[in-house]
CSV table of N, CA and C in Angstrom, one decimal:
chain,number,residue,atom,x,y,z
B,1,UNK,N,118.3,95.9,104.6
B,1,UNK,CA,118.3,96.7,103.4
B,1,UNK,C,117.7,98.0,103.6
B,2,UNK,N,118.2,99.1,103.1
B,2,UNK,CA,117.7,100.4,103.3
B,2,UNK,C,116.9,100.8,102.1
B,3,UNK,N,115.7,101.4,102.3
B,3,UNK,CA,114.9,101.9,101.3
B,3,UNK,C,115.4,103.1,100.7
B,4,UNK,N,115.1,103.4,99.4
B,4,UNK,CA,115.6,104.7,98.8
B,4,UNK,C,114.8,105.8,99.4
B,5,UNK,N,115.3,107.0,99.3
B,5,UNK,CA,114.6,108.2,99.8
B,5,UNK,C,113.2,108.3,99.3
B,6,UNK,N,112.3,108.8,100.1
B,6,UNK,CA,110.9,108.9,99.7
B,6,UNK,C,110.4,110.3,99.9
B,7,UNK,N,109.3,110.6,99.3
B,7,UNK,CA,108.6,111.8,99.4
B,7,UNK,C,107.5,111.6,100.5
B,8,UNK,N,107.6,112.4,101.6
B,8,UNK,CA,106.7,112.3,102.7
B,8,UNK,C,105.9,113.5,102.8
B,9,UNK,N,104.6,113.4,102.8
B,9,UNK,CA,103.6,114.5,103.0
B,9,UNK,C,103.2,114.5,104.4
B,10,UNK,N,103.4,115.7,105.1
B,10,UNK,CA,103.0,115.8,106.5
B,10,UNK,C,101.8,116.8,106.5
B,11,UNK,N,100.7,116.3,107.1
B,11,UNK,CA,99.5,117.1,107.2
B,11,UNK,C,99.2,117.3,108.7
B,12,UNK,N,99.4,118.5,109.2
B,12,UNK,CA,99.2,118.7,110.7
B,12,UNK,C,99.0,120.2,110.8
B,13,UNK,N,98.0,120.6,111.6
B,13,UNK,CA,97.7,122.0,111.8
B,13,UNK,C,98.6,122.7,112.8
B,14,UNK,N,99.3,121.9,113.6
B,14,UNK,CA,100.3,122.4,114.6
B,14,UNK,C,101.7,122.6,114.0
B,15,UNK,N,102.1,123.8,113.9
B,15,UNK,CA,103.4,124.1,113.2
B,15,UNK,C,104.6,123.4,113.9
B,16,UNK,N,104.6,123.3,115.2
B,16,UNK,CA,105.7,122.6,115.9
B,16,UNK,C,105.7,121.1,115.6
B,17,UNK,N,104.5,120.5,115.5
B,17,UNK,CA,104.5,119.1,115.1
B,17,UNK,C,105.0,118.9,113.7
B,18,UNK,N,104.5,119.8,112.8
B,18,UNK,CA,105.0,119.7,111.4
B,18,UNK,C,106.5,119.8,111.3
B,19,UNK,N,107.1,120.8,112.0
B,19,UNK,CA,108.5,121.0,111.9
B,19,UNK,C,109.3,119.8,112.5
B,20,UNK,N,108.8,119.2,113.6
B,20,UNK,CA,109.4,118.0,114.2
B,20,UNK,C,109.4,116.9,113.2
B,21,UNK,N,108.2,116.6,112.6
B,21,UNK,CA,108.1,115.5,111.7
B,21,UNK,C,109.0,115.7,110.5
B,22,UNK,N,109.1,117.0,110.0
B,22,UNK,CA,110.0,117.3,108.9
B,22,UNK,C,111.4,116.9,109.2
B,23,UNK,N,111.9,117.3,110.4
B,23,UNK,CA,113.3,117.1,110.8
B,23,UNK,C,113.5,115.6,110.9
B,24,UNK,N,112.6,114.8,111.5
B,24,UNK,CA,112.7,113.4,111.6
B,24,UNK,C,112.8,112.7,110.3
B,25,UNK,N,111.9,113.0,109.4
B,25,UNK,CA,111.9,112.3,108.1
B,25,UNK,C,113.1,112.7,107.2
B,26,UNK,N,113.5,114.0,107.3
B,26,UNK,CA,114.7,114.4,106.6
B,26,UNK,C,116.0,113.8,107.2
B,27,UNK,N,116.0,113.6,108.5
B,27,UNK,CA,117.2,112.9,109.1
B,27,UNK,C,117.3,111.5,108.5
B,28,UNK,N,116.2,110.9,108.1
B,28,UNK,CA,116.3,109.5,107.5
B,28,UNK,C,116.5,109.6,106.0
B,29,UNK,N,116.8,110.8,105.4
B,29,UNK,CA,117.1,111.0,104.0
B,29,UNK,C,115.9,111.2,103.1
B,30,UNK,N,114.7,111.4,103.7
B,30,UNK,CA,113.5,111.6,102.9
B,30,UNK,C,113.3,113.1,102.6
B,31,UNK,N,112.4,113.4,101.6
B,31,UNK,CA,112.0,114.7,101.3
B,31,UNK,C,110.7,115.0,102.0
B,32,UNK,N,110.5,116.1,102.7
B,32,UNK,CA,109.3,116.4,103.4
B,32,UNK,C,108.5,117.5,102.7
B,33,UNK,N,107.2,117.3,102.6
B,33,UNK,CA,106.3,118.4,102.0
B,33,UNK,C,105.3,118.5,103.1
B,34,UNK,N,104.9,119.8,103.4
B,34,UNK,CA,104.0,120.0,104.5
B,34,UNK,C,102.7,120.7,104.1
B,35,UNK,N,101.6,120.4,104.9
B,35,UNK,CA,100.4,121.2,104.7
B,35,UNK,C,99.8,121.4,106.1
B,36,UNK,N,99.3,122.6,106.3
B,36,UNK,CA,98.8,123.0,107.6
B,36,UNK,C,97.3,122.7,107.8
B,37,UNK,N,96.6,122.2,106.8
B,37,UNK,CA,95.2,121.8,107.0
B,37,UNK,C,94.9,120.7,106.0
B,38,UNK,N,93.7,120.1,106.2
B,38,UNK,CA,93.3,118.9,105.4
B,38,UNK,C,93.0,119.2,104.0
B,39,UNK,N,92.5,120.4,103.7
B,39,UNK,CA,92.2,120.8,102.3
B,39,UNK,C,93.5,120.9,101.5
B,40,UNK,N,94.4,121.6,102.0
B,40,UNK,CA,95.7,121.8,101.3
B,40,UNK,C,96.4,120.4,101.2
B,41,UNK,N,96.3,119.6,102.3
B,41,UNK,CA,96.9,118.3,102.3
B,41,UNK,C,96.4,117.4,101.2
B,42,UNK,N,95.1,117.4,101.0
B,42,UNK,CA,94.5,116.6,99.9
B,42,UNK,C,95.0,117.1,98.6
B,43,UNK,N,95.0,118.4,98.4
B,43,UNK,CA,95.4,119.0,97.1
B,43,UNK,C,96.9,118.5,96.8
B,44,UNK,N,97.7,118.6,97.9
B,44,UNK,CA,99.1,118.2,97.7
B,44,UNK,C,99.3,116.7,97.4
B,45,UNK,N,98.4,115.9,98.1
B,45,UNK,CA,98.4,114.4,97.8
B,45,UNK,C,98.1,114.2,96.3
B,46,UNK,N,97.1,114.8,95.8
B,46,UNK,CA,96.8,114.7,94.4
B,46,UNK,C,97.9,115.1,93.5
B,47,UNK,N,98.5,116.3,93.8
B,47,UNK,CA,99.5,116.9,92.9
B,47,UNK,C,100.9,116.2,93.0
B,48,UNK,N,101.3,115.8,94.3
B,48,UNK,CA,102.6,115.3,94.5
B,48,UNK,C,102.7,113.8,94.5
B,49,UNK,N,101.6,113.1,94.8
B,49,UNK,CA,101.6,111.6,94.9
B,49,UNK,C,102.8,111.1,95.8
B,50,UNK,N,102.7,111.5,97.1
B,50,UNK,CA,103.8,111.2,98.0
B,50,UNK,C,103.9,109.7,98.2
B,51,UNK,N,105.0,109.2,98.7
B,51,UNK,CA,105.2,107.8,99.0
B,51,UNK,C,104.5,107.4,100.3
B,52,UNK,N,104.5,108.4,101.2
B,52,UNK,CA,103.8,108.2,102.6
B,52,UNK,C,103.3,109.5,103.0
B,53,UNK,N,102.1,109.4,103.7
B,53,UNK,CA,101.5,110.6,104.3
B,53,UNK,C,101.5,110.4,105.8
B,54,UNK,N,102.0,111.4,106.5
B,54,UNK,CA,101.8,111.5,108.0
B,54,UNK,C,100.7,112.4,108.3
B,55,UNK,N,99.7,112.0,108.9
B,55,UNK,CA,98.4,112.7,109.0
B,55,UNK,C,98.0,112.8,110.5
B,56,UNK,N,97.8,114.1,110.9
B,56,UNK,CA,97.2,114.3,112.2
B,56,UNK,C,95.6,114.2,112.1
B,57,UNK,N,95.0,113.7,113.1
B,57,UNK,CA,93.5,113.5,113.1
B,57,UNK,C,92.8,114.8,113.5
B,58,UNK,N,93.2,115.4,114.6
B,58,UNK,CA,92.5,116.5,115.2
B,58,UNK,C,92.9,117.9,114.6
B,59,UNK,N,92.2,118.3,113.5
B,59,UNK,CA,92.5,119.6,112.9
B,59,UNK,C,91.2,120.3,112.7
B,60,UNK,N,91.3,121.6,112.7
B,60,UNK,CA,90.0,122.4,112.4
B,60,UNK,C,89.6,122.3,111.0
B,61,UNK,N,88.4,122.5,110.7
B,61,UNK,CA,87.9,122.3,109.3
B,61,UNK,C,87.9,120.9,108.9
B,62,UNK,N,88.6,120.5,107.9
B,62,UNK,CA,88.7,119.1,107.4
B,62,UNK,C,89.6,118.3,108.3
B,63,UNK,N,89.1,117.4,109.2
B,63,UNK,CA,89.9,116.7,110.1
B,63,UNK,C,90.5,115.5,109.4
B,64,UNK,N,91.4,114.8,110.1
B,64,UNK,CA,92.2,113.7,109.5
B,64,UNK,C,91.3,112.5,109.2
B,65,UNK,N,90.2,112.3,109.9
B,65,UNK,CA,89.3,111.2,109.6
B,65,UNK,C,88.7,111.4,108.1
B,66,UNK,N,88.3,112.7,107.8
B,66,UNK,CA,87.8,113.0,106.5
B,66,UNK,C,88.8,112.9,105.4
B,67,UNK,N,90.1,113.3,105.8
B,67,UNK,CA,91.2,113.3,104.8
B,67,UNK,C,91.4,111.8,104.4
B,68,UNK,N,91.5,110.9,105.4
B,68,UNK,CA,91.7,109.5,105.1
B,68,UNK,C,90.6,109.0,104.2
B,69,UNK,N,89.3,109.3,104.6
B,69,UNK,CA,88.2,108.8,103.8
B,69,UNK,C,88.2,109.3,102.3
B,70,UNK,N,88.5,110.6,102.2
B,70,UNK,CA,88.6,111.2,100.8
B,70,UNK,C,89.7,110.6,100.0
B,71,UNK,N,90.9,110.5,100.6
B,71,UNK,CA,92.1,110.0,99.8
B,71,UNK,C,91.8,108.5,99.4
B,72,UNK,N,91.3,107.7,100.3
B,72,UNK,CA,91.2,106.3,100.1
B,72,UNK,C,90.0,106.0,99.2
B,73,UNK,N,89.1,107.0,99.0
B,73,UNK,CA,87.9,106.8,98.1
B,73,UNK,C,88.1,107.4,96.7
B,74,UNK,N,89.3,107.9,96.5
B,74,UNK,CA,89.6,108.5,95.2
B,74,UNK,C,90.7,107.6,94.5
B,75,UNK,N,90.4,107.2,93.2
B,75,UNK,CA,91.2,106.3,92.5
B,75,UNK,C,92.7,106.7,92.4
B,76,UNK,N,92.9,108.1,92.3
B,76,UNK,CA,94.3,108.6,92.1
B,76,UNK,C,95.1,108.6,93.3
B,77,UNK,N,94.4,108.5,94.5
B,77,UNK,CA,95.2,108.5,95.8
B,77,UNK,C,94.9,107.3,96.7
B,78,UNK,N,94.0,106.4,96.2
B,78,UNK,CA,93.6,105.2,97.1
B,78,UNK,C,94.8,104.4,97.5
B,79,UNK,N,95.9,104.3,96.7
B,79,UNK,CA,97.0,103.4,97.0
B,79,UNK,C,98.1,104.1,97.9
B,80,UNK,N,97.9,105.4,98.1
B,80,UNK,CA,98.9,106.1,98.9
B,80,UNK,C,98.9,105.5,100.4
B,81,UNK,N,100.1,105.4,100.9
B,81,UNK,CA,100.3,104.9,102.3
B,81,UNK,C,100.1,106.1,103.3
B,82,UNK,N,99.2,105.8,104.3
B,82,UNK,CA,98.9,106.8,105.3
B,82,UNK,C,99.2,106.3,106.7
B,83,UNK,N,100.1,107.1,107.4
B,83,UNK,CA,100.3,106.8,108.8
B,83,UNK,C,99.6,108.0,109.6
B,84,UNK,N,98.7,107.6,110.4
B,84,UNK,CA,98.0,108.6,111.3
B,84,UNK,C,98.9,108.8,112.5
B,85,UNK,N,99.2,110.1,112.8
B,85,UNK,CA,100.0,110.5,113.9
B,85,UNK,C,99.1,111.3,114.8
B,86,UNK,N,98.7,110.7,116.0
B,86,UNK,CA,97.7,111.3,116.8
B,86,UNK,C,97.9,111.2,118.3
B,87,UNK,N,97.2,112.1,119.0
B,87,UNK,CA,97.2,112.0,120.5
B,87,UNK,C,95.9,111.3,120.9
B,88,UNK,N,95.1,111.0,120.0
B,88,UNK,CA,93.8,110.3,120.4
B,88,UNK,C,94.2,108.8,120.8
B,89,UNK,N,94.0,108.5,122.0
B,89,UNK,CA,94.3,107.2,122.5
B,89,UNK,C,93.2,106.2,122.5
B,90,UNK,N,92.0,106.7,122.2
B,90,UNK,CA,90.8,105.8,122.2
B,90,UNK,C,90.8,104.8,121.1
B,91,UNK,N,90.4,103.6,121.4
B,91,UNK,CA,90.4,102.5,120.4
B,91,UNK,C,89.5,102.8,119.3
B,92,UNK,N,88.3,103.4,119.5
B,92,UNK,CA,87.3,103.7,118.5
B,92,UNK,C,87.9,104.5,117.4
B,93,UNK,N,88.7,105.6,117.7
B,93,UNK,CA,89.3,106.4,116.7
B,93,UNK,C,90.3,105.6,115.9
B,94,UNK,N,91.1,104.8,116.5
B,94,UNK,CA,92.1,104.0,115.8
B,94,UNK,C,91.5,103.0,114.9
B,95,UNK,N,90.4,102.4,115.3
B,95,UNK,CA,89.7,101.4,114.5
B,95,UNK,C,89.0,102.1,113.3
B,96,UNK,N,88.5,103.3,113.6
B,96,UNK,CA,87.8,104.1,112.5
B,96,UNK,C,88.7,104.4,111.3
B,97,UNK,N,89.9,104.9,111.7
B,97,UNK,CA,90.9,105.2,110.6
B,97,UNK,C,91.4,104.0,109.9
B,98,UNK,N,91.6,102.9,110.7
B,98,UNK,CA,92.1,101.6,110.1
B,98,UNK,C,91.0,101.1,109.1
B,99,UNK,N,89.7,101.2,109.5
B,99,UNK,CA,88.6,100.7,108.7
B,99,UNK,C,88.6,101.5,107.4
B,100,UNK,N,88.9,102.8,107.4
B,100,UNK,CA,88.9,103.6,106.3
B,100,UNK,C,90.1,103.5,105.4
B,101,UNK,N,91.1,102.8,105.9
B,101,UNK,CA,92.3,102.5,105.0
B,101,UNK,C,93.6,103.1,105.5
B,102,UNK,N,93.7,103.7,106.7
B,102,UNK,CA,95.0,104.1,107.2
B,102,UNK,C,95.9,102.8,107.4
B,103,UNK,N,97.2,103.0,107.0
B,103,UNK,CA,98.1,101.8,107.1
B,103,UNK,C,98.7,101.6,108.5
B,104,UNK,N,98.8,102.7,109.2
B,104,UNK,CA,99.4,102.6,110.6
B,104,UNK,C,98.9,103.7,111.4
B,105,UNK,N,99.1,103.6,112.7
B,105,UNK,CA,98.8,104.7,113.7
B,105,UNK,C,100.0,104.8,114.6
B,106,UNK,N,100.5,106.0,114.8
B,106,UNK,CA,101.6,106.3,115.7
B,106,UNK,C,101.0,107.3,116.7
B,107,UNK,N,101.2,107.0,118.0
B,107,UNK,CA,100.8,107.9,119.0
B,107,UNK,C,101.8,109.0,119.3
B,108,UNK,N,101.2,110.2,119.6
B,108,UNK,CA,102.1,111.3,120.0
B,108,UNK,C,102.3,111.2,121.5
B,109,UNK,N,103.4,111.6,122.0
B,109,UNK,CA,104.6,112.1,121.3
B,109,UNK,C,105.2,111.0,120.5
B,110,UNK,N,105.7,111.5,119.3
B,110,UNK,CA,106.2,110.5,118.3
B,110,UNK,C,107.6,110.0,118.7
B,111,UNK,N,107.7,108.7,118.7
B,111,UNK,CA,109.0,108.0,118.9
B,111,UNK,C,109.7,107.9,117.6
B,112,UNK,N,110.9,108.5,117.5
B,112,UNK,CA,111.7,108.6,116.3
B,112,UNK,C,111.9,107.2,115.7
B,113,UNK,N,112.2,106.2,116.5
B,113,UNK,CA,112.5,104.9,116.0
B,113,UNK,C,111.2,104.3,115.4
B,114,UNK,N,110.1,104.4,116.1
B,114,UNK,CA,108.8,103.8,115.6
B,114,UNK,C,108.4,104.5,114.3
B,115,UNK,N,108.6,105.8,114.2
B,115,UNK,CA,108.3,106.5,112.9
B,115,UNK,C,109.1,106.0,111.8
B,116,UNK,N,110.4,105.9,112.0
B,116,UNK,CA,111.3,105.4,111.0
B,116,UNK,C,111.0,104.0,110.5
B,117,UNK,N,110.7,103.1,111.5
B,117,UNK,CA,110.3,101.7,111.2
B,117,UNK,C,109.0,101.6,110.4
B,118,UNK,N,108.0,102.4,110.8
B,118,UNK,CA,106.7,102.4,110.1
B,118,UNK,C,106.9,102.9,108.6
B,119,UNK,N,107.7,103.9,108.5
B,119,UNK,CA,107.9,104.5,107.1
B,119,UNK,C,108.6,103.4,106.3
B,120,UNK,N,109.7,102.9,106.8
B,120,UNK,CA,110.5,101.8,106.1
B,120,UNK,C,109.6,100.6,105.7
B,121,UNK,N,108.8,100.2,106.6
B,121,UNK,CA,107.9,99.1,106.4
B,121,UNK,C,106.9,99.4,105.2
B,122,UNK,N,106.4,100.6,105.1
B,122,UNK,CA,105.5,101.0,104.0
B,122,UNK,C,106.2,101.1,102.7
B,123,UNK,N,107.5,101.4,102.8
B,123,UNK,CA,108.3,101.6,101.5
B,123,UNK,C,108.8,100.4,101.0
B,124,UNK,N,108.8,99.3,101.7
B,124,UNK,CA,109.3,98.0,101.2
B,124,UNK,C,108.5,97.5,100.0
B,125,UNK,N,109.2,97.0,99.0
B,125,UNK,CA,108.5,96.5,97.9
B,125,UNK,C,107.6,95.3,98.3
B,126,UNK,N,106.5,95.1,97.7
B,126,UNK,CA,105.6,93.9,98.1
B,126,UNK,C,106.3,92.6,98.0
B,127,UNK,N,106.1,91.7,98.9
B,127,UNK,CA,106.7,90.4,98.8
B,127,UNK,C,105.9,89.5,97.8
B,128,UNK,N,106.6,88.8,97.0
B,128,UNK,CA,106.0,88.0,96.0
B,128,UNK,C,105.7,86.6,96.5
């Protein structure tokens, strides 16, 4: 079964990474919204209430760790699905974002199939 198109918020300071993720999610029929930093990303999350957030960890200023923490600790955004997209391969970083509420972690370079599968999984209605 295919999920309906979703609104995907991409938060990454690297423009080429944002553009790549936009192309990949749009190829799956989703709408992409982008932010180049954590502050703008949080503001867009509040305003747009996206179905899924693709979040880079290593950004200047407000990093992805803090973005996860703030979104998951706010009642209006706590239920948003977050996929961390990162080049950080250390287990401690992955455990930290999982503890704070990230739903999945995808390693860079992004595998198109893995990204599609993770997004689809998060968009599935809860099983009763």
